[in-house]
Every structure is written in structure tokens, then in C-alpha cells.
Amino acid sequence: MNLTENVQMAVRTLSANKLRSLLTMLGIIIGNASVISIVALGQGAEKFTNDQLEALGPNQLTVYAGGNWEEGPFDDFPVLTLEDVDAIASQAPAVKEIAPQINRPKQLTYGSRSNQSDVIGTSPGMLYVRNLQMAQGQFISNTDVQQNSRTIVLGSTLARNLFGSQSALGEMIQVGDFNFQVVGVLAEKGSSFGIRYDDYSYVPITTMATQLSGRRSPKGIPIDYMELSAADADGVRAAAFQVSNILTSRHGRKDFSLFANKSFQDLVGRISGGLSLVLGAIAGISLLVGGIGVMNIMLVSVTERTHEIGLRKAIGATQSVILTQFLIEAILLSVFGGFIGIAVGSSGAFLIAVFSPLKPTVSLSAIVLATGVSGSIGLIFGVVPARQAAKLDPIVALRS
């Protein structure tokens, strides 16, 4: 009997007991669906997080005032200043752009319309650091910063709330007690980690420091924090090293904290990988249980078909033929269950993509892995009942 005939006979045998075959495959279906869903969900979560971090800006570093408090109390409160920003810009070649920031909530008013907004005092480098795009006009210029100009750039949602369908360019709006001219409107960017970029507005940092915030320091113009971008992903570590050395030298101590997006991306990748591994192991237990179910049902099948086995051996079927027949049945149960599980898991990933911000992707490698594991389970757990069937004595089998 050739392989094709063996497969056809196995299909007929399994079809004759549809309910039992379906229940046997259930463990395999659940296991494979879990593997597909978990791998897809893990990849989707990692991609979502990386996209959110990329939205913050390419190869970004953030520096805050305040350092290692375990070293002891400081004589005065640590601050970052515009002078620190200038020093980094001139002495750190690995830093491509830098954007100091002073953030204050202000009421913006145009005619009878008003809107609360976080007004950010910053520099032209913000456009690159935050990966922003202009929809109309231009961003804050170096001239605006040098001249303490009362110019303002609006986020897309903020501009729409204040001006509706009317163009905002060139219009005067009131920010606190001062009038500012709108020189640009940003393209829609959406939100990232709860940050609603389209609701922000931007003014020159010198204008913010001298006219809107009123902060002063004997060390210079204080800022809330600064965001920097390295020239490329490989330069993030070098940029962090250079910035740390410059600020430590200027302050005489490490009274600042430095955060790198790339470090967080690496951490997210490790966490996602670890979680996927743990959840994959749990799914593997489902597959193991499914394999045991296949073996149990095949053992029952051997008992029920003792007469058939004895008759086939009596007319010349060898042990290898009987062994092959039962192995094929076990493998078919596992493979069919694997295919159904893949379909269920892929459907689950699609539903997750529809009803959540995650975009799980069912990769070819996950499908190949699930199919291979299913077939292997059928082969491994089908050996015991197949060997038992092959070793039956035909005389004893026919008598039974």
C-alpha cells in the first residue's frame, strides 16, 4: 500500500468519527491559536511602542535637572540653563539638534474664542527633535529667539479651535497678558504616550523666560529640561557621554538625569521578548495536552480496531504498514488541528487590530512554527499507539 492510499484510508477512518476527531483536535487547535495570537500580539505591542517612541523624535535624549540624590543634599536646587544648552551645542559633536524647553499652561484668546494650551518656550531645533512638520508658515527662527519676538506656532487642533476654517497665519492672538503673532501652524501629529502634540503651541524660549514665565536664576536663564537628537542611532551613546561630561564639568557635580529613548526601546524589546517567551511556554503546555489527547484517542482506536488490524495482518500486512497507517492518522489529526488553530489565531489577531491601537501581524515564521509543532506532536504522540497496533498478534486479534 502506497502513501496516497494510506492517507486516503486515514481520512476515511477519521471522517467516520467526526465528533471524536474534532474533540481530539481541540487541544491542538487551542495551542496553535494561542501561539499565533501571542506571537502576533507581541510583535504588535513592540511595534506600537517603538512607533510611539519614534513619534517623540529620532534618536532622542532628554536631560532633566536633578541627579543622584544618594550622594547627599545639594547646597542649592539643581537647574539647567540656556548657557548649558549653548555649551552642549558648541562642544558635543554627536548632538545633531537640541531643543531647550520651558512649559507653561496659558489661556490663548482670539476674538470671542479661547483655548487652554501648554505653551512651550523653545528653539528652532524642536522641529527636528520632536519630528514635527509644518502645515502652514514657518517655525520659530533663531532671529525670533535672539530678539525675544512675540511670535507663536500653533498645533493643528489648537489652530482649528481658535480659527475654525480661517487661516491663522499673520493673525494676532492673546497669550496671557501679551499679544503674539501666529507665524506657523503644525501638521497633524496625533498623540504619543498621552502627549497631545496638536494641542500645543510654541514660542521663542527667550520670550517665554522674560515675558511669560518670569523665572530667574543667578546661574542664567533656567529651563525645565532639554531634548536632544543624536545624528544617528549609533551616535546616541556617544551623545549621552558627551552631554554628561559637559554638564558635570560645568556644574561641578552630576545634578541632572539623562534619559535615552533607545534605552527604553531596548528595554521594551527585552520585556516583549520575555513575555512572549513565557506566554509561548503556556501555549506550549496546551499543545502538550493536545498531544496527550491525540495519543489517548489513538490508543482507544487501536482497541476498537483490533479485529481490523488482525484481518489486515492475516492477509499480509507487515508491522511497518500498520505502524505507518496509525502514524498517518495521528499526524493528520495534529496537522488539521494546527490549520484550524492558525485560522482561529489569525482571526483573533485581526479582531485585536480592529478594536485596539495595536496592530498584530501574523508572520510566516509563526505559521511555519505552529504547523511544524503540530505535525511533530502527531508524530511523537502517535508512536506509542502505532507501535501497539503493529505488534498485535493476528491470531489473538482475530479471536477478539
Tab-separated table of N, CA and C in Angstrom, residues 127-227:
chain	number	residue	atom	x	y	z
A	127	LEU	N	11.797	71.481	15.969
A	127	LEU	CA	11.174	70.936	14.764
A	127	LEU	C	11.766	69.580	14.413
A	128	TYR	N	13.088	69.436	14.546
A	128	TYR	CA	13.751	68.167	14.237
A	128	TYR	C	13.652	67.186	15.400
A	129	VAL	N	13.879	67.707	16.610
A	129	VAL	CA	13.915	66.831	17.784
A	129	VAL	C	12.584	66.116	17.994
A	130	ARG	N	11.478	66.850	17.829
A	130	ARG	CA	10.152	66.255	18.018
A	130	ARG	C	9.573	65.684	16.716
A	131	ASN	N	10.345	65.753	15.661
A	131	ASN	CA	9.895	65.204	14.377
A	131	ASN	C	8.578	65.848	13.935
A	132	LEU	N	8.531	67.187	13.994
A	132	LEU	CA	7.334	67.944	13.642
A	132	LEU	C	7.384	68.375	12.181
A	133	GLN	N	6.209	68.557	11.584
A	133	GLN	CA	6.105	69.025	10.205
A	133	GLN	C	5.216	70.262	10.167
A	134	MET	N	5.565	71.193	9.304
A	134	MET	CA	4.766	72.407	9.171
A	134	MET	C	3.654	72.204	8.142
A	135	ALA	N	2.447	72.651	8.494
A	135	ALA	CA	1.342	72.652	7.529
A	135	ALA	C	1.242	74.008	6.843
A	136	GLN	N	1.501	75.069	7.598
A	136	GLN	CA	1.455	76.432	7.061
A	136	GLN	C	2.543	77.259	7.736
A	137	GLY	N	3.067	78.223	6.988
A	137	GLY	CA	4.015	79.165	7.564
A	137	GLY	C	5.338	78.532	7.923
A	138	GLN	N	5.957	79.039	8.983
A	138	GLN	CA	7.280	78.571	9.382
A	138	GLN	C	7.342	78.412	10.895
A	139	PHE	N	8.395	77.707	11.342
A	139	PHE	CA	8.574	77.509	12.773
A	139	PHE	C	9.361	78.692	13.340
A	140	ILE	N	9.553	78.684	14.635
A	140	ILE	CA	10.333	79.724	15.305
A	140	ILE	C	11.751	79.744	14.718
A	141	SER	N	12.268	80.930	14.473
A	141	SER	CA	13.602	81.068	13.891
A	141	SER	C	14.608	81.510	14.949
A	142	ASN	N	15.891	81.413	14.609
A	142	ASN	CA	16.946	81.898	15.506
A	142	ASN	C	16.813	83.393	15.754
A	143	THR	N	16.351	84.120	14.731
A	143	THR	CA	16.138	85.565	14.890
A	143	THR	C	15.063	85.839	15.931
A	144	ASP	N	13.983	85.039	15.919
A	144	ASP	CA	12.922	85.188	16.917
A	144	ASP	C	13.473	84.996	18.327
A	145	VAL	N	14.365	84.001	18.484
A	145	VAL	CA	14.945	83.729	19.796
A	145	VAL	C	15.849	84.874	20.236
A	146	GLN	N	16.665	85.367	19.306
A	146	GLN	CA	17.606	86.446	19.640
A	146	GLN	C	16.894	87.749	19.976
A	147	GLN	N	15.774	88.015	19.334
A	147	GLN	CA	15.077	89.294	19.506
A	147	GLN	C	13.904	89.225	20.483
A	148	ASN	N	13.746	88.092	21.168
A	148	ASN	CA	12.616	87.921	22.097
A	148	ASN	C	11.288	88.248	21.410
A	149	SER	N	11.123	87.755	20.193
A	149	SER	CA	9.938	88.104	19.408
A	149	SER	C	8.685	87.466	19.995
A	150	ARG	N	7.584	88.193	19.865
A	150	ARG	CA	6.287	87.649	20.283
A	150	ARG	C	5.628	86.960	19.085
A	151	THR	N	6.237	85.849	18.710
A	151	THR	CA	5.712	85.020	17.625
A	151	THR	C	5.313	83.676	18.210
A	152	ILE	N	4.331	83.033	17.583
A	152	ILE	CA	3.816	81.774	18.121
A	152	ILE	C	3.460	80.834	16.982
A	153	VAL	N	3.701	79.536	17.203
A	153	VAL	CA	3.344	78.464	16.270
A	153	VAL	C	2.293	77.591	16.960
A	154	LEU	N	1.215	77.304	16.256
A	154	LEU	CA	0.099	76.570	16.840
A	154	LEU	C	0.047	75.122	16.348
A	155	GLY	N	-0.371	74.226	17.240
A	155	GLY	CA	-0.686	72.860	16.831
A	155	GLY	C	-1.961	72.851	16.003
A	156	SER	N	-2.168	71.809	15.214
A	156	SER	CA	-3.290	71.787	14.267
A	156	SER	C	-4.650	71.867	14.964
A	157	THR	N	-4.834	71.111	16.052
A	157	THR	CA	-6.108	71.141	16.770
A	157	THR	C	-6.345	72.497	17.428
A	158	LEU	N	-5.301	73.052	18.003
A	158	LEU	CA	-5.400	74.361	18.646
A	158	LEU	C	-5.777	75.446	17.636
A	159	ALA	N	-5.147	75.414	16.461
A	159	ALA	CA	-5.459	76.398	15.413
A	159	ALA	C	-6.911	76.253	14.957
A	160	ARG	N	-7.367	75.012	14.849
A	160	ARG	CA	-8.746	74.773	14.409
A	160	ARG	C	-9.744	75.267	15.459
A	161	ASN	N	-9.415	75.080	16.733
A	161	ASN	CA	-10.313	75.543	17.796
A	161	ASN	C	-10.414	77.066	17.848
A	162	LEU	N	-9.314	77.749	17.557
A	162	LEU	CA	-9.304	79.211	17.651
A	162	LEU	C	-9.781	79.893	16.375
A	163	PHE	N	-9.474	79.294	15.215
A	163	PHE	CA	-9.733	79.983	13.956
A	163	PHE	C	-10.734	79.266	13.052
A	164	GLY	N	-11.132	78.033	13.417
A	164	GLY	CA	-12.047	77.299	12.557
A	164	GLY	C	-11.407	77.029	11.207
A	165	SER	N	-12.133	77.317	10.136
A	165	SER	CA	-11.595	77.109	8.780
A	165	SER	C	-10.778	78.301	8.284
A	166	GLN	N	-10.740	79.355	9.050
A	166	GLN	CA	-9.998	80.567	8.665
A	166	GLN	C	-8.496	80.331	8.831
A	167	SER	N	-7.690	80.937	7.965
A	167	SER	CA	-6.233	80.831	8.078
A	167	SER	C	-5.756	81.595	9.307
A	168	ALA	N	-4.843	80.973	10.056
A	168	ALA	CA	-4.330	81.610	11.274
A	168	ALA	C	-3.092	82.458	11.016
A	169	LEU	N	-2.457	82.282	9.866
A	169	LEU	CA	-1.191	82.969	9.594
A	169	LEU	C	-1.355	84.479	9.627
A	170	GLY	N	-0.446	85.126	10.363
A	170	GLY	CA	-0.438	86.587	10.432
A	170	GLY	C	-1.403	87.173	11.434
A	171	GLU	N	-2.280	86.351	12.017
A	171	GLU	CA	-3.262	86.857	12.976
A	171	GLU	C	-2.607	87.062	14.350
A	172	MET	N	-3.190	87.973	15.119
A	172	MET	CA	-2.713	88.253	16.470
A	172	MET	C	-3.619	87.546	17.474
A	173	ILE	N	-3.012	86.843	18.414
A	173	ILE	CA	-3.781	86.209	19.482
A	173	ILE	C	-3.204	86.651	20.824
A	174	GLN	N	-4.013	86.582	21.846
A	174	GLN	CA	-3.574	86.972	23.179
A	174	GLN	C	-3.129	85.741	23.951
A	175	VAL	N	-1.897	85.799	24.484
A	175	VAL	CA	-1.349	84.728	25.317
A	175	VAL	C	-1.092	85.335	26.685
A	176	GLY	N	-1.910	84.978	27.643
A	176	GLY	CA	-1.802	85.638	28.940
A	176	GLY	C	-2.146	87.109	28.798
A	177	ASP	N	-1.170	87.981	29.112
A	177	ASP	CA	-1.389	89.433	29.017
A	177	ASP	C	-0.744	90.034	27.779
A	178	PHE	N	-0.213	89.197	26.877
A	178	PHE	CA	0.543	89.712	25.737
A	178	PHE	C	-0.088	89.263	24.423
A	179	ASN	N	0.138	90.053	23.379
A	179	ASN	CA	-0.318	89.711	22.034
A	179	ASN	C	0.824	89.076	21.248
A	180	PHE	N	0.523	87.972	20.595
A	180	PHE	CA	1.517	87.253	19.792
A	180	PHE	C	0.991	87.096	18.366
A	181	GLN	N	1.923	87.105	17.416
A	181	GLN	CA	1.548	86.911	16.014
A	181	GLN	C	1.774	85.450	15.615
A	182	VAL	N	0.773	84.858	14.975
A	182	VAL	CA	0.884	83.471	14.515
A	182	VAL	C	1.731	83.434	13.246
A	183	VAL	N	2.854	82.722	13.314
A	183	VAL	CA	3.755	82.628	12.147
A	183	VAL	C	3.704	81.245	11.505
A	184	GLY	N	3.045	80.283	12.154
A	184	GLY	CA	3.003	78.944	11.569
A	184	GLY	C	1.987	78.051	12.252
A	185	VAL	N	1.536	77.038	11.505
A	185	VAL	CA	0.636	76.007	12.032
A	185	VAL	C	1.246	74.648	11.701
A	186	LEU	N	1.327	73.789	12.693
A	186	LEU	CA	1.942	72.480	12.508
A	186	LEU	C	0.984	71.494	11.850
A	187	ALA	N	1.548	70.547	11.124
A	187	ALA	CA	0.750	69.458	10.560
A	187	ALA	C	0.271	68.551	11.690
A	188	GLU	N	-0.825	67.875	11.466
A	188	GLU	CA	-1.384	66.988	12.486
A	188	GLU	C	-0.413	65.859	12.805
A	189	LYS	N	-0.196	65.634	14.097
A	189	LYS	CA	0.761	64.611	14.526
A	189	LYS	C	0.130	63.534	15.392
A	190	GLY	N	-1.013	63.850	16.021
A	190	GLY	CA	-1.655	62.869	16.888
A	190	GLY	C	-1.059	62.893	18.277
A	191	SER	N	-1.180	61.771	18.983
A	191	SER	CA	-0.704	61.710	20.356
A	191	SER	C	0.265	60.553	20.514
A	192	SER	N	1.077	60.644	21.564
A	192	SER	CA	2.052	59.605	21.852
A	192	SER	C	2.270	59.568	23.354
A	193	PHE	N	2.015	58.369	23.988
A	193	PHE	CA	2.153	58.229	25.434
A	193	PHE	C	1.366	59.302	26.183
A	194	GLY	N	0.189	59.653	25.666
A	194	GLY	CA	-0.665	60.624	26.328
A	194	GLY	C	-0.331	62.063	26.009
A	195	ILE	N	0.715	62.301	25.222
A	195	ILE	CA	1.096	63.666	24.843
A	195	ILE	C	0.322	64.046	23.587
A	196	ARG	N	-0.521	65.073	23.677
A	196	ARG	CA	-1.342	65.517	22.547
A	196	ARG	C	-0.626	66.687	21.862
A	197	TYR	N	0.208	66.352	20.898
A	197	TYR	CA	1.036	67.365	20.243
A	197	TYR	C	0.212	68.445	19.548
A	198	ASP	N	-0.945	68.080	19.040
A	198	ASP	CA	-1.737	69.026	18.246
A	198	ASP	C	-2.411	70.095	19.108
A	199	ASP	N	-2.355	69.945	20.434
A	199	ASP	CA	-2.927	70.950	21.337
A	199	ASP	C	-1.874	71.921	21.858
A	200	TYR	N	-0.595	71.721	21.473
A	200	TYR	CA	0.487	72.556	21.994
A	200	TYR	C	0.672	73.804	21.127
A	201	SER	N	1.344	74.780	21.721
A	201	SER	CA	1.786	75.960	20.973
A	201	SER	C	3.232	76.246	21.366
A	202	TYR	N	3.957	76.934	20.480
A	202	TYR	CA	5.395	77.123	20.667
A	202	TYR	C	5.754	78.588	20.473
A	203	VAL	N	6.579	79.119	21.405
A	203	VAL	CA	7.067	80.494	21.328
A	203	VAL	C	8.583	80.462	21.523
A	204	PRO	N	9.300	81.527	21.161
A	204	PRO	CA	10.750	81.567	21.420
A	204	PRO	C	11.033	81.407	22.913
A	205	ILE	N	12.060	80.648	23.242
A	205	ILE	CA	12.317	80.356	24.653
A	205	ILE	C	12.713	81.608	25.428
A	206	THR	N	13.364	82.557	24.767
A	206	THR	CA	13.730	83.803	25.441
A	206	THR	C	12.486	84.626	25.776
A	207	THR	N	11.524	84.617	24.869
A	207	THR	CA	10.268	85.321	25.126
A	207	THR	C	9.532	84.683	26.305
A	208	MET	N	9.517	83.350	26.323
A	208	MET	CA	8.876	82.643	27.430
A	208	MET	C	9.555	82.988	28.750
A	209	ALA	N	10.893	82.996	28.769
A	209	ALA	CA	11.632	83.230	30.010
A	209	ALA	C	11.469	84.657	30.523
A	210	THR	N	11.474	85.637	29.616
A	210	THR	CA	11.469	87.039	30.049
A	210	THR	C	10.081	87.646	30.175
A	211	GLN	N	9.077	87.066	29.453
A	211	GLN	CA	7.765	87.711	29.424
A	211	GLN	C	6.614	86.857	29.942
A	212	LEU	N	6.701	85.533	29.806
A	212	LEU	CA	5.568	84.689	30.176
A	212	LEU	C	5.777	83.904	31.472
A	213	SER	N	6.971	83.427	31.717
A	213	SER	CA	7.188	82.614	32.915
A	213	SER	C	7.758	83.413	34.074
A	214	GLY	N	8.615	84.390	33.779
A	214	GLY	CA	9.186	85.223	34.829
A	214	GLY	C	10.202	84.529	35.706
A	215	ARG	N	10.753	83.399	35.233
A	215	ARG	CA	11.748	82.698	36.042
A	215	ARG	C	13.112	83.346	35.906
A	216	ARG	N	13.834	83.406	37.029
A	216	ARG	CA	15.181	83.972	37.034
A	216	ARG	C	16.087	83.061	37.856
A	217	SER	N	17.382	83.112	37.568
A	217	SER	CA	18.362	82.343	38.322
A	217	SER	C	19.705	83.045	38.211
A	218	PRO	N	20.480	83.064	39.307
A	218	PRO	CA	21.818	83.675	39.225
A	218	PRO	C	22.751	82.929	38.269
A	219	LYS	N	22.366	81.681	37.920
A	219	LYS	CA	23.210	80.891	37.022
A	219	LYS	C	22.899	81.159	35.551
A	220	GLY	N	21.835	81.889	35.270
A	220	GLY	CA	21.426	82.140	33.891
A	220	GLY	C	19.933	81.947	33.750
A	221	ILE	N	19.473	81.847	32.519
A	221	ILE	CA	18.043	81.637	32.270
A	221	ILE	C	17.716	80.160	32.498
A	222	PRO	N	16.926	79.841	33.533
A	222	PRO	CA	16.630	78.431	33.826
A	222	PRO	C	15.624	77.850	32.839
A	223	ILE	N	15.772	76.560	32.549
A	223	ILE	CA	14.838	75.846	31.680
A	223	ILE	C	14.290	74.639	32.432
A	224	ASP	N	13.174	74.112	31.947
A	224	ASP	CA	12.591	72.922	32.584
A	224	ASP	C	13.403	71.675	32.246
A	225	TYR	N	13.710	71.505	30.998
A	225	TYR	CA	14.510	70.372	30.541
A	225	TYR	C	14.905	70.616	29.095
A	226	MET	N	15.723	69.749	28.562
A	226	MET	CA	16.135	69.871	27.154
A	226	MET	C	16.021	68.514	26.475
A	227	GLU	N	15.654	68.544	25.208
A	227	GLU	CA	15.607	67.332	24.393
A	227	GLU	C	16.659	67.464	23.300
